Structure formats: C-alpha cells, structure tokens
Tab-separated table of C-alpha atoms in Angstrom:
chain	number	residue	atom	x	y	z
A	282	MET	CA	-214.766	-244.344	-128.997
A	283	LYS	CA	-217.719	-243.358	-131.397
A	284	PHE	CA	-217.177	-244.899	-134.787
A	285	HIS	CA	-218.793	-243.210	-137.961
A	286	THR	CA	-218.424	-243.397	-141.747
A	287	LEU	CA	-218.167	-240.087	-143.261
A	288	THR	CA	-219.574	-239.354	-146.929
A	289	VAL	CA	-219.768	-235.588	-147.731
A	290	ARG	CA	-220.836	-234.341	-151.148
A	291	LYS	CA	-219.312	-230.814	-151.169
A	292	LEU	CA	-215.978	-230.164	-149.292
A	293	PRO	CA	-214.024	-226.866	-149.269
A	294	LEU	CA	-210.462	-226.864	-149.773
A	295	LEU	CA	-209.610	-224.994	-146.656
A	296	CYS	CA	-212.164	-223.867	-143.991
A	297	CYS	CA	-211.649	-222.385	-140.378
A	298	GLY	CA	-214.066	-221.766	-137.660
A	299	ARG	CA	-216.299	-222.771	-135.047
A	300	LEU	CA	-218.215	-225.527	-135.328
A	301	SER	CA	-221.322	-226.104	-132.880
A	302	ASN	CA	-223.423	-229.326	-133.314
A	303	PHE	CA	-221.901	-229.817	-136.533
A	304	PHE	CA	-223.064	-232.923	-138.171
A	305	ILE	CA	-220.150	-235.067	-139.398
A	306	ASP	CA	-221.718	-237.921	-141.006
A	307	TYR	CA	-224.263	-238.634	-144.055
A	308	SER	CA	-225.520	-242.268	-144.040
A	309	ASP	CA	-227.511	-244.021	-147.197
A	310	LYS	CA	-230.737	-242.952	-145.138
A	311	CYS	CA	-229.513	-239.535	-144.415
A	312	THR	CA	-229.773	-240.035	-141.030
A	313	LEU	CA	-227.753	-237.210	-139.229
A	314	LYS	CA	-224.975	-237.748	-136.711
A	315	TYR	CA	-224.172	-234.763	-134.259
A	316	LEU	CA	-220.845	-234.219	-132.808
A	317	ASN	CA	-220.696	-231.666	-130.236
A	318	LEU	CA	-217.534	-229.134	-130.771
A	319	ASP	CA	-218.794	-226.242	-129.230
A	320	ASN	CA	-215.836	-223.515	-128.840
A	321	ALA	CA	-213.391	-225.939	-130.572
A	322	ILE	CA	-211.415	-224.503	-133.077
A	323	LEU	CA	-210.808	-226.320	-136.375
A	324	ILE	CA	-209.312	-226.292	-139.609
A	325	ILE	CA	-210.389	-228.303	-142.355
A	326	SER	CA	-208.502	-229.487	-145.212
A	327	ILE	CA	-208.132	-231.813	-148.040
A	328	LEU	CA	-205.847	-234.313	-146.795
A	329	MET	CA	-205.780	-238.376	-147.348
A	330	GLY	CA	-206.229	-240.139	-143.888
A	331	SER	CA	-208.929	-240.670	-141.019
A	332	ILE	CA	-210.530	-237.850	-139.071
A	333	ILE	CA	-209.283	-237.350	-135.470
A	334	VAL	CA	-211.405	-234.709	-133.521
A	335	ARG	CA	-210.004	-233.412	-130.344
A	336	ASN	CA	-211.853	-230.871	-128.168
A	337	PRO	CA	-209.750	-229.834	-125.335
A	338	PHE	CA	-211.980	-226.886	-124.102
A	339	MET	CA	-214.852	-228.937	-123.360
A	340	TYR	CA	-213.840	-232.598	-123.043
A	341	PRO	CA	-210.060	-233.057	-122.643
A	342	LYS	CA	-210.083	-236.661	-122.354
A	343	GLN	CA	-212.547	-237.568	-124.946
A	344	ASP	CA	-211.523	-238.061	-128.754
A	345	CYS	CA	-213.815	-238.901	-131.791
A	346	TYR	CA	-212.087	-241.170	-134.331
A	347	ILE	CA	-214.254	-241.389	-137.553
A	348	LYS	CA	-213.544	-243.588	-140.572
A	349	LYS	CA	-214.083	-242.008	-143.853
A	350	ASP	CA	-215.071	-242.514	-147.486
A	351	CYS	CA	-213.708	-239.245	-148.616
A	352	PRO	CA	-210.279	-237.374	-148.149
A	353	LEU	CA	-211.308	-234.911	-145.630
A	354	LYS	CA	-208.838	-234.524	-142.329
A	355	ILE	CA	-210.097	-232.332	-139.394
A	356	CYS	CA	-207.335	-230.989	-137.181
A	357	GLN	CA	-207.534	-229.119	-133.796
A	358	ILE	CA	-205.690	-225.818	-133.486
A	359	ASN	CA	-205.224	-224.563	-129.977
A	360	MET	CA	-204.325	-220.925	-130.108
A	361	LYS	CA	-204.254	-220.360	-126.353
A	362	ASN	CA	-200.493	-222.120	-126.866
A	363	THR	CA	-198.857	-219.395	-129.262
A	364	SER	CA	-195.269	-220.712	-127.808
A	365	GLU	CA	-194.627	-222.570	-131.109
A	366	LEU	CA	-195.637	-219.264	-133.189
A	367	GLY	CA	-193.255	-217.288	-131.204
A	368	ILE	CA	-190.493	-219.912	-131.555
A	369	LEU	CA	-191.258	-219.861	-135.459
A	370	LEU	CA	-191.097	-215.830	-135.501
A	371	GLU	CA	-188.274	-215.512	-133.640
A	372	ASN	CA	-185.837	-218.212	-135.136
A	373	VAL	CA	-187.061	-218.224	-138.646
A	374	PHE	CA	-188.548	-214.922	-139.999
A	375	SER	CA	-186.861	-212.465	-137.436
A	376	GLN	CA	-183.418	-214.083	-138.011
A	377	PRO	CA	-182.333	-211.559	-140.793
A	378	PHE	CA	-183.349	-208.752	-138.600
A	379	ILE	CA	-181.506	-210.094	-135.574
A	380	ALA	CA	-178.385	-210.722	-137.636
A	381	PHE	CA	-178.484	-207.157	-139.044
A	382	ARG	CA	-178.828	-205.374	-135.685
A	383	ARG	CA	-176.001	-207.351	-133.924
A	384	GLN	CA	-173.753	-206.792	-136.539
A	385	CYS	CA	-174.439	-202.916	-136.097
A	386	GLN	CA	-174.277	-203.060	-132.399
A	387	VAL	CA	-170.768	-204.276	-132.475
A	388	ASN	CA	-169.404	-201.981	-135.167
A	389	PHE	CA	-167.738	-199.439	-133.362
A	390	LYS	CA	-166.473	-197.815	-136.615
A	391	ALA	CA	-169.760	-197.607	-138.480
A	392	ALA	CA	-170.645	-194.264	-139.832
A	393	HIS	CA	-174.461	-195.051	-140.165
A	394	TYR	CA	-176.260	-196.050	-137.087
A	395	HIS	CA	-179.195	-197.541	-138.883
A	396	ARG	CA	-181.614	-196.350	-135.941
A	397	THR	CA	-184.655	-195.868	-138.442
A	398	PRO	CA	-185.998	-198.564	-140.730
A	399	VAL	CA	-185.338	-196.459	-143.732
A	400	THR	CA	-181.762	-197.332	-143.983
A	401	VAL	CA	-181.764	-200.945	-143.109
A	402	ILE	CA	-183.784	-202.684	-146.139
A	403	PRO	CA	-181.377	-201.300	-148.659
A	404	ILE	CA	-178.294	-202.471	-146.846
A	405	MET	CA	-179.710	-206.203	-146.266
A	406	TYR	CA	-180.465	-206.235	-150.210
A	407	ASN	CA	-176.658	-205.295	-150.640
A	408	VAL	CA	-175.682	-208.289	-148.100
A	409	GLN	CA	-177.731	-210.824	-149.896
A	410	HIS	CA	-176.947	-209.381	-153.484
A	411	ASN	CA	-173.029	-209.962	-152.643
A	412	GLN	CA	-173.221	-213.194	-151.090
A	413	ASP	CA	-176.102	-215.352	-151.115
A	414	PHE	CA	-179.710	-215.364	-149.860
A	415	GLY	CA	-178.546	-217.932	-146.762
A	416	SER	CA	-176.377	-215.126	-145.630
A	417	LEU	CA	-179.346	-213.177	-144.414
A	418	TRP	CA	-180.282	-216.511	-142.001
A	419	LYS	CA	-176.965	-217.095	-140.748
A	420	GLY	CA	-176.996	-218.334	-137.015
A	421	VAL	CA	-180.698	-219.578	-137.064
A	422	SER	CA	-179.649	-223.494	-136.619
A	423	SER	CA	-177.329	-222.278	-133.793
A	424	SER	CA	-180.223	-220.261	-132.310
A	425	ILE	CA	-182.517	-223.225	-132.523
A	426	VAL	CA	-179.953	-225.453	-130.777
A	427	LEU	CA	-179.520	-223.019	-128.221
A	428	ARG	CA	-183.084	-222.858	-127.281
A	429	GLY	CA	-183.429	-226.673	-127.305
A	430	ILE	CA	-180.209	-226.795	-124.811
A	431	SER	CA	-181.853	-224.081	-122.796
A	432	VAL	CA	-185.488	-225.674	-122.382
A	433	ALA	CA	-183.624	-229.261	-121.716
A	434	SER	CA	-180.959	-227.980	-119.048
A	435	GLU	CA	-184.044	-225.993	-117.377
A	436	ASN	CA	-186.145	-229.285	-116.837
A	437	LEU	CA	-183.437	-231.150	-116.050
A	438	MET	CA	-182.296	-228.885	-113.048
A	439	SER	CA	-185.856	-228.337	-112.200
A	440	GLU	CA	-186.231	-231.854	-111.835
A	441	VAL	CA	-182.645	-232.447	-109.409
A	442	LEU	CA	-183.529	-229.088	-107.522
A	443	ASP	CA	-187.296	-229.279	-107.474
A	444	TYR	CA	-187.704	-225.541	-108.333
A	445	PRO	CA	-190.978	-224.536	-110.474
A	446	LYS	CA	-190.406	-224.174	-113.840
A	447	VAL	CA	-193.339	-222.317	-114.119
A	448	ILE	CA	-195.342	-219.628	-111.622
A	449	MET	CA	-198.804	-220.199	-111.823
A	450	SER	CA	-199.756	-217.880	-108.938
A	451	PRO	CA	-197.215	-215.705	-107.558
A	452	ASN	CA	-198.296	-216.044	-103.910
A	453	SER	CA	-195.432	-217.095	-102.082
A	454	TRP	CA	-192.141	-215.006	-102.625
A	455	MET	CA	-190.196	-218.158	-101.799
A	456	ILE	CA	-191.682	-220.009	-105.090
A	457	VAL	CA	-190.704	-216.552	-106.956
A	458	MET	CA	-187.224	-216.741	-105.695
A	459	LYS	CA	-186.797	-220.726	-106.412
A	460	HIS	CA	-188.178	-220.087	-110.101
A	461	LEU	CA	-185.721	-216.892	-110.570
A	462	ALA	CA	-182.952	-219.028	-109.415
A	463	LEU	CA	-183.528	-221.890	-111.828
A	464	LYS	CA	-183.468	-219.176	-114.520
A	465	ALA	CA	-180.419	-217.896	-113.503
A	466	ILE	CA	-178.761	-220.902	-113.339
A	467	SER	CA	-180.135	-222.186	-116.534
A	468	PHE	CA	-178.786	-219.168	-118.254
A	469	ALA	CA	-175.226	-219.165	-116.502
A	470	VAL	CA	-175.061	-223.171	-117.812
A	471	THR	CA	-176.072	-222.084	-121.193
A	472	THR	CA	-173.585	-218.812	-121.573
A	473	PRO	CA	-170.767	-220.453	-123.351
A	474	ILE	CA	-173.036	-222.145	-126.199
A	475	MET	CA	-175.095	-218.417	-126.271
A	476	ILE	CA	-171.651	-216.705	-126.894
A	477	SER	CA	-170.675	-219.074	-129.660
A	478	ALA	CA	-174.236	-219.036	-131.036
A	479	PHE	CA	-173.761	-215.101	-131.138
A	480	LEU	CA	-170.836	-215.076	-132.892
A	481	GLU	CA	-172.206	-217.239	-135.866
A	482	THR	CA	-174.628	-214.794	-136.200
A	483	VAL	CA	-172.365	-211.718	-136.671
A	484	GLN	CA	-169.786	-213.592	-138.783
A	485	THR	CA	-169.717	-212.596	-142.253
A	486	SER	CA	-170.793	-215.458	-144.527
A	487	LEU	CA	-167.659	-214.634	-146.798
A	488	ASP	CA	-164.839	-215.840	-144.103
A	489	ARG	CA	-166.066	-219.330	-143.176
A	490	GLU	CA	-167.667	-222.589	-144.386
A	491	LYS	CA	-171.233	-223.053	-143.542
A	492	PRO	CA	-171.166	-224.015	-139.741
A	493	GLY	CA	-172.707	-227.529	-138.733
A	494	LEU	CA	-175.769	-227.956	-136.381
A	495	PHE	CA	-174.100	-228.373	-133.282
A	496	ASP	CA	-170.992	-226.288	-133.861
A	497	CYS	CA	-171.894	-223.674	-131.396
A	498	VAL	CA	-171.830	-226.649	-128.785
A	499	PHE	CA	-168.429	-227.615	-129.422
A	500	GLU	CA	-167.114	-223.870	-129.803
A	501	GLY	CA	-168.552	-223.169	-126.368
A	502	PHE	CA	-166.921	-226.233	-124.828
A	503	LYS	CA	-163.711	-224.986	-126.668
A	504	ARG	CA	-164.013	-221.683	-125.355
A	505	ILE	CA	-164.296	-222.939	-121.623
A	506	TYR	CA	-161.110	-225.042	-122.287
A	507	ASN	CA	-159.061	-222.217	-123.821
A	508	ASP	CA	-159.896	-220.056	-120.856
A	509	VAL	CA	-159.020	-222.628	-118.356
A	510	MET	CA	-155.989	-223.976	-120.007
A	511	GLY	CA	-154.961	-221.097	-122.786
A	512	PRO	CA	-152.497	-218.413	-122.054
A	513	ARG	CA	-153.244	-215.461	-119.953
A	514	GLY	CA	-153.218	-211.681	-121.045
A	515	HIS	CA	-155.630	-212.253	-124.330
A	516	PRO	CA	-157.693	-209.523	-124.974
A	517	ARG	CA	-160.698	-212.035	-124.982
A	518	PHE	CA	-162.735	-212.012	-122.110
A	519	SER	CA	-162.990	-215.206	-120.057
A	520	VAL	CA	-166.642	-216.948	-120.405
A	521	PHE	CA	-166.440	-216.755	-116.409
A	522	ASN	CA	-166.148	-213.053	-116.394
A	523	LEU	CA	-169.124	-212.945	-119.090
A	524	THR	CA	-171.249	-215.197	-117.024
A	525	VAL	CA	-172.330	-212.568	-114.469
A	526	PRO	CA	-173.352	-209.620	-116.692
A	527	THR	CA	-174.985	-212.382	-119.034
A	528	VAL	CA	-177.169	-213.744	-116.228
A	529	ALA	CA	-177.964	-210.184	-115.059
A	530	TYR	CA	-179.253	-209.176	-118.443
A	531	ARG	CA	-181.050	-212.148	-119.183
A	532	LEU	CA	-182.633	-212.391	-115.714
A	533	LEU	CA	-183.763	-208.595	-115.897
A	534	PHE	CA	-185.131	-209.074	-119.755
A	535	TYR	CA	-187.249	-212.138	-118.310
A	536	VAL	CA	-188.617	-210.372	-115.135
A	537	THR	CA	-189.276	-206.936	-117.327
A	538	GLN	CA	-191.223	-209.040	-120.055
A	539	LYS	CA	-193.247	-211.311	-117.630
A	540	VAL	CA	-194.309	-208.169	-115.627
A	541	PHE	CA	-195.127	-206.076	-118.582
A	542	ARG	CA	-196.798	-208.919	-120.266
A	543	TRP	CA	-199.037	-209.529	-116.951
A	544	HIS	CA	-200.239	-206.348	-116.828
A	545	MET	CA	-200.862	-205.643	-120.938
A	546	TYR	CA	-202.833	-209.062	-120.878
A	547	ASN	CA	-205.260	-207.675	-117.698
A	548	SER	CA	-205.531	-204.148	-119.471
A	549	VAL	CA	-206.435	-205.650	-122.940
A	550	LYS	CA	-208.619	-208.360	-121.453
A	551	SER	CA	-210.832	-205.889	-119.620
A	552	HIS	CA	-211.285	-203.786	-122.522
A	553	ARG	CA	-211.843	-206.684	-124.763
A	554	ALA	CA	-214.565	-207.704	-122.245
A	555	THR	CA	-216.813	-204.385	-122.459
A	556	ARG	CA	-217.177	-205.265	-126.140
A	557	SER	CA	-220.750	-206.679	-126.948
A	558	GLU	CA	-220.924	-210.526	-128.212
A	559	GLN	CA	-221.937	-209.611	-131.114
A	560	ASN	CA	-218.887	-207.719	-132.092
A	561	LYS	CA	-216.455	-210.425	-131.043
A	562	SER	CA	-215.101	-213.169	-133.132
A	563	PRO	CA	-213.749	-216.308	-131.887
A	564	PHE	CA	-210.188	-215.025	-132.525
A	565	ASP	CA	-210.794	-211.994	-129.803
A	566	LYS	CA	-210.756	-214.639	-127.057
A	567	TYR	CA	-207.070	-215.435	-127.939
A	568	PHE	CA	-205.846	-211.989	-129.040
A	569	PRO	CA	-205.070	-210.524	-126.022
A	570	GLU	CA	-202.184	-213.042	-125.410
A	571	VAL	CA	-201.009	-212.862	-128.742
A	572	PHE	CA	-200.999	-208.975	-128.866
A	573	THR	CA	-199.359	-208.880	-125.054
A	574	ALA	CA	-196.956	-211.002	-126.306
A	575	LEU	CA	-195.803	-208.696	-129.092
A	576	THR	CA	-195.955	-205.622	-127.310
A	577	SER	CA	-193.923	-207.234	-124.086
A	578	ASP	CA	-191.263	-208.235	-126.363
A	579	LEU	CA	-190.623	-205.263	-127.942
A	580	PHE	CA	-190.924	-203.021	-124.843
A	581	THR	CA	-188.389	-205.100	-123.305
A	582	GLU	CA	-185.989	-205.343	-126.219
A	583	ALA	CA	-186.043	-201.457	-126.647
A	584	LEU	CA	-185.794	-200.698	-122.959
A	585	LEU	CA	-182.811	-203.023	-122.815
A	586	TYR	CA	-181.192	-202.479	-126.108
A	587	PRO	CA	-178.133	-200.400	-124.796
A	588	PHE	CA	-177.283	-203.155	-122.130
A	589	GLU	CA	-177.485	-205.867	-125.085
A	590	THR	CA	-175.046	-203.587	-126.876
A	591	VAL	CA	-172.632	-203.688	-124.417
A	592	LEU	CA	-172.732	-207.508	-124.135
A	593	HIS	CA	-172.366	-208.078	-127.555
A	594	ARG	CA	-169.226	-205.985	-127.879
A	595	LEU	CA	-167.521	-208.155	-124.830
A	596	TYR	CA	-168.868	-211.059	-126.294
A	597	LEU	CA	-166.827	-210.412	-129.856
A	598	GLN	CA	-163.716	-208.889	-128.320
A	599	GLY	CA	-160.499	-210.676	-128.956
A	600	THR	CA	-162.297	-213.270	-131.170
A	601	ARG	CA	-160.743	-211.993	-134.568
A	602	THR	CA	-164.228	-212.135	-136.100
A	603	LEU	CA	-164.732	-210.539	-139.439
A	604	ILE	CA	-168.219	-208.929	-139.886
A	605	ASP	CA	-170.269	-207.451	-142.899
A	606	ASN	CA	-169.619	-203.619	-143.519
A	607	LEU	CA	-173.229	-202.532	-143.042
A	608	ASP	CA	-172.162	-199.050	-144.365
A	609	ASP	CA	-172.290	-200.454	-147.758
A	610	GLY	CA	-173.103	-204.097	-147.370
A	611	CYS	CA	-170.449	-204.852	-149.886
A	612	SER	CA	-167.509	-205.799	-147.670
A	613	VAL	CA	-166.211	-206.893	-144.473
A	614	MET	CA	-164.204	-205.504	-141.738
A	615	PRO	CA	-162.422	-206.828	-138.401
A	616	ILE	CA	-163.259	-205.511	-135.120
A	617	MET	CA	-160.687	-204.923	-132.433
A	618	THR	CA	-161.389	-203.710	-129.417
A	619	ARG	CA	-159.760	-203.518	-126.009
A	620	TYR	CA	-162.440	-202.777	-123.394
A	621	GLU	CA	-161.419	-203.717	-119.830
A	622	GLY	CA	-165.135	-204.453	-118.826
A	623	VAL	CA	-168.769	-203.397	-118.485
A	624	ILE	CA	-168.039	-200.183	-116.883
A	625	ASP	CA	-165.433	-199.091	-119.506
A	626	CYS	CA	-167.386	-200.509	-122.603
A	627	ILE	CA	-170.225	-198.131	-121.735
A	628	ARG	CA	-167.825	-195.144	-120.968
A	629	THR	CA	-165.749	-195.568	-124.211
A	630	ILE	CA	-169.327	-195.807	-126.206
A	631	LYS	CA	-170.806	-192.883	-124.690
A	632	LEU	CA	-167.552	-190.788	-125.586
A	633	ASP	CA	-166.600	-192.118	-128.843
A	634	GLU	CA	-170.297	-192.401	-130.388
A	635	GLY	CA	-172.384	-190.716	-128.162
A	636	ILE	CA	-175.824	-192.075	-126.789
A	637	GLY	CA	-176.770	-192.888	-130.334
A	638	GLY	CA	-173.901	-195.612	-130.494
A	639	PHE	CA	-176.233	-197.625	-127.815
A	640	TYR	CA	-179.120	-197.685	-130.516
A	641	LYS	CA	-177.053	-198.771	-133.388
A	642	GLY	CA	-179.610	-201.316	-135.690
A	643	PHE	CA	-182.313	-200.098	-133.717
A	644	GLY	CA	-184.321	-199.546	-136.983
A	645	ALA	CA	-184.004	-203.558	-137.645
A	646	LEU	CA	-185.741	-204.097	-134.088
A	647	VAL	CA	-188.411	-201.951	-135.572
A	648	LEU	CA	-188.628	-204.174	-138.748
A	649	GLN	CA	-188.944	-207.153	-137.004
A	650	TYR	CA	-191.731	-206.231	-135.021
A	651	MET	CA	-193.728	-204.619	-137.655
A	652	LEU	CA	-193.116	-207.924	-139.645
A	653	HIS	CA	-194.428	-209.575	-136.500
A	654	LEU	CA	-197.520	-207.345	-136.120
A	655	GLY	CA	-198.116	-207.729	-139.870
A	656	LEU	CA	-198.438	-211.397	-139.649
A	657	VAL	CA	-200.375	-211.559	-136.716
A	658	HIS	CA	-203.157	-209.147	-138.288
A	659	THR	CA	-202.929	-211.015	-141.537
A	660	PHE	CA	-203.474	-214.413	-139.845
A	661	ARG	CA	-206.299	-212.690	-137.617
A	662	LEU	CA	-207.891	-211.442	-141.401
A	663	ILE	CA	-207.556	-214.989	-143.088
A	664	TYR	CA	-209.033	-216.331	-139.737
A	665	GLU	CA	-212.263	-214.400	-139.785
A	666	TYR	CA	-212.681	-215.008	-143.460
A	667	PHE	CA	-212.686	-218.523	-142.961
A	668	ASP	CA	-214.763	-218.536	-139.912
A	669	ARG	CA	-217.621	-216.557	-141.681
A	670	ASN	CA	-217.397	-219.350	-144.567
A	671	MET	CA	-217.563	-222.131	-142.030
A	672	GLU	CA	-220.778	-220.224	-140.336
A	673	ALA	CA	-222.282	-220.052	-144.049
A	674	MET	CA	-221.305	-223.552	-144.932
A	675	ILE	CA	-223.040	-225.089	-141.787
A	676	THR	CA	-226.178	-223.161	-142.307
A	677	SER	CA	-226.249	-224.246	-146.123
A	678	GLU	CA	-225.807	-228.012	-145.415
A	679	SER	CA	-228.035	-227.739	-142.472
A	680	THR	CA	-230.925	-226.345	-144.530
A	681	GLU	CA	-230.375	-228.834	-147.705
A	682	VAL	CA	-230.432	-231.770	-144.814
A	683	ASP	CA	-233.376	-230.487	-143.451
A	684	ASN	CA	-235.118	-230.088	-146.816
A	685	HIS	CA	-234.108	-233.876	-147.797
A	686	GLU	CA	-235.697	-235.089	-144.341
A	687	VAL	CA	-238.896	-233.415	-145.236
A	688	ARG	CA	-239.167	-234.558	-148.776
A	689	ASN	CA	-238.532	-238.257	-147.557
A	690	ILE	CA	-241.343	-237.852	-144.800
C-alpha cells in the first residue's frame, strides 16, 4: 500500500467529478505526487478521517491509503450499482404514493377513482392534516423487512437447490427455468409476510397503534396458523389459496420487467453511442441503466395494474380492516366484500365499477414516477455541475503547482 501525507491549501466543501492523474500530495518542497484514478467517479467532502481511494474500474484489488494533515476524505461512488438507489426510492420516497393507490384499489365504494395526479395531492394533504405526517409512510418498515426476508430466502434456497440467483447470459433454457423456479419458490415462501405487509399499508392510522418492526412476520405466521387450525367458512381467503395467483403475478411482473429493461437498455445505449465524445459527460456512461430501470418499472406497473387491483382486493377480504376514505381524506370506512375467487372478482369489478375500476389510484402511480424522474434529473444536474467545478479546480491547482516549480528552478 502507498502512504502519502496530504497538505492542501484550498479545499471545496463538495466537489464531484472524474479525476485523471490528480495530484494528491504536497510536501514541504512541493514535490508532486500523482495518483492515477482514470474513470473513477469520486465525491470529495469535508470529513474527519484518513483518505481511502478505491478504483474498481481500473484496479479492483488496488487501494491507496493516504495519511493526511487536513480534514479531507475521498469516497468512491459506483453508479453502476443502482439497486441501493432503487430501494431507497421504493421504500422511502414512494411509500406515500404506494399506500394511497393501494387504498384506492381496494375501495369498491369510492366515488372518486383518482386516475389522474390532479386529484391525488389534495386528498393526501387532507389525510396528513387529519392524522399525522407519519400516516403517509405507513407500512414502510414492513416493506423493508419483506425485502430483506425475500433476499435472505432466495439466497438460502439458491445455496440449497444450486439454482442461479442471477442470469449472466441466458444461453441455456435450463438455466433460465431454474432461475425462474427459484424466484417462484421465493415468492411462494414470502406470500404470508407480503400479505401482512400489504395490510399494514392500507390500514388507517386512526384505528391501530404503531406497528412493530417485525409485526408483519408474526402476523404472517398467525394467519397460516388460523388457516390451518381455525374455523372454516370464513370469507377471508386462505394463504394457500392466495399463493398461486400471487406467484403468478410476481413472476409475470419480474419477467416482463427484465425483458423490457433489456430491450430498452440496448436501445438507449446504442443511441448514446452515436453521440460524439465531446457531448458526453461521465454521467452518460451510467444514465442508460438508470433511465431503463425507471421506464421498465413504470411500464410493467401500468401493464399489470388491473391484476394488482384484483389481488389486493382478495388480500383484504375478510380481514375487517378499516381504511382511509379517500373521497375526502377526513374519515375512515370498513371494506367488506364476498368475492369467490379471481374470476369472480374480475367479473364483479367490471360490472359494478366499469373498466375504470381496475385503475383506481393510477394517478398516484404517475406521481410516484414523476418524482423518480425528477430526482434522477436533479441528481444529473448536480453531478454535471460538480464535475465541471472539479475539472476547473484540477486545472487551476495544476497551473499553480507548475508556476511554483518554475520559480524554484
């Protein structure tokens, strides 16, 4: 490992950009040290601690540890891995819109369908005003727990069954089928917890205490116990009866999303390749993946929205759950239905509510992805701004060092 002492006279509060042969050390005699960080995407901030620079693009196993005399820390940002950003968007920023649209989907009595974003925001304000700010984020903890359990169960079953978790190159149908079988098993195992997490999302905050972090897990096992040991003839569907449509929906969602993302990624990447190098920024290298992730999610959600509406109504039936009345956002109401199954639910919605009944709350979905797109665009502008500042800083500092060396000579 290389050790240097860092003494820099001027430091920005926050700079971001691509560094190439950036001088990282001034000694007393102004001897210039060079650190090759070609194509590394870095963020520089005023933080206490030593500097660790990682460059996974050029030398994945080579780190450079630098002792320092001033509070500067360099941290690498790998934008090729956007899953953390997706999880943050889905479980934090998107949760109010997810909860809103789910409550719309299960409310068969609703007079307002909220299929456009215009009607969504006033009702969300009323709900927050009459309850509390946290009511918009109900179910966020259970969603995170569900995601963690899903990942853990998939990893465990992949090790036990020796099925691939990721398909690097779908050249063999056997590999693809094993991968889809692994997904189906994981979806089936987590169905009880997913149903409990869904109920936490739609239940009004006025009718319950704040749920615990793992309440969705306990409620999932409790529902299985009641289905096995409880009385028969209850209008609530058994978890075992809901497993097949749930696995079918989630598997169809997964396949549709991946296929559309693959086609969109290749199209956007080929379009970006036609642009000249002068018009490209470092962000353009990773923007195709970010853009296709958003568009594929939106396309899949919109395409399968009616199926999701049917499933959510089956989940809620017989649970005696009170939801917010989203016609005014100021009251609550019970949901009591007697669907006999998936086909009967589809037929009843079409007869009683029309085709629009399958798209209740669609405006919240539009708002959700408008927020996603706005955040990505804002991040891109900030990134390009700091990238330009970093290039200017590097040029300015290099000129100062060269002039100082000339004077010493």
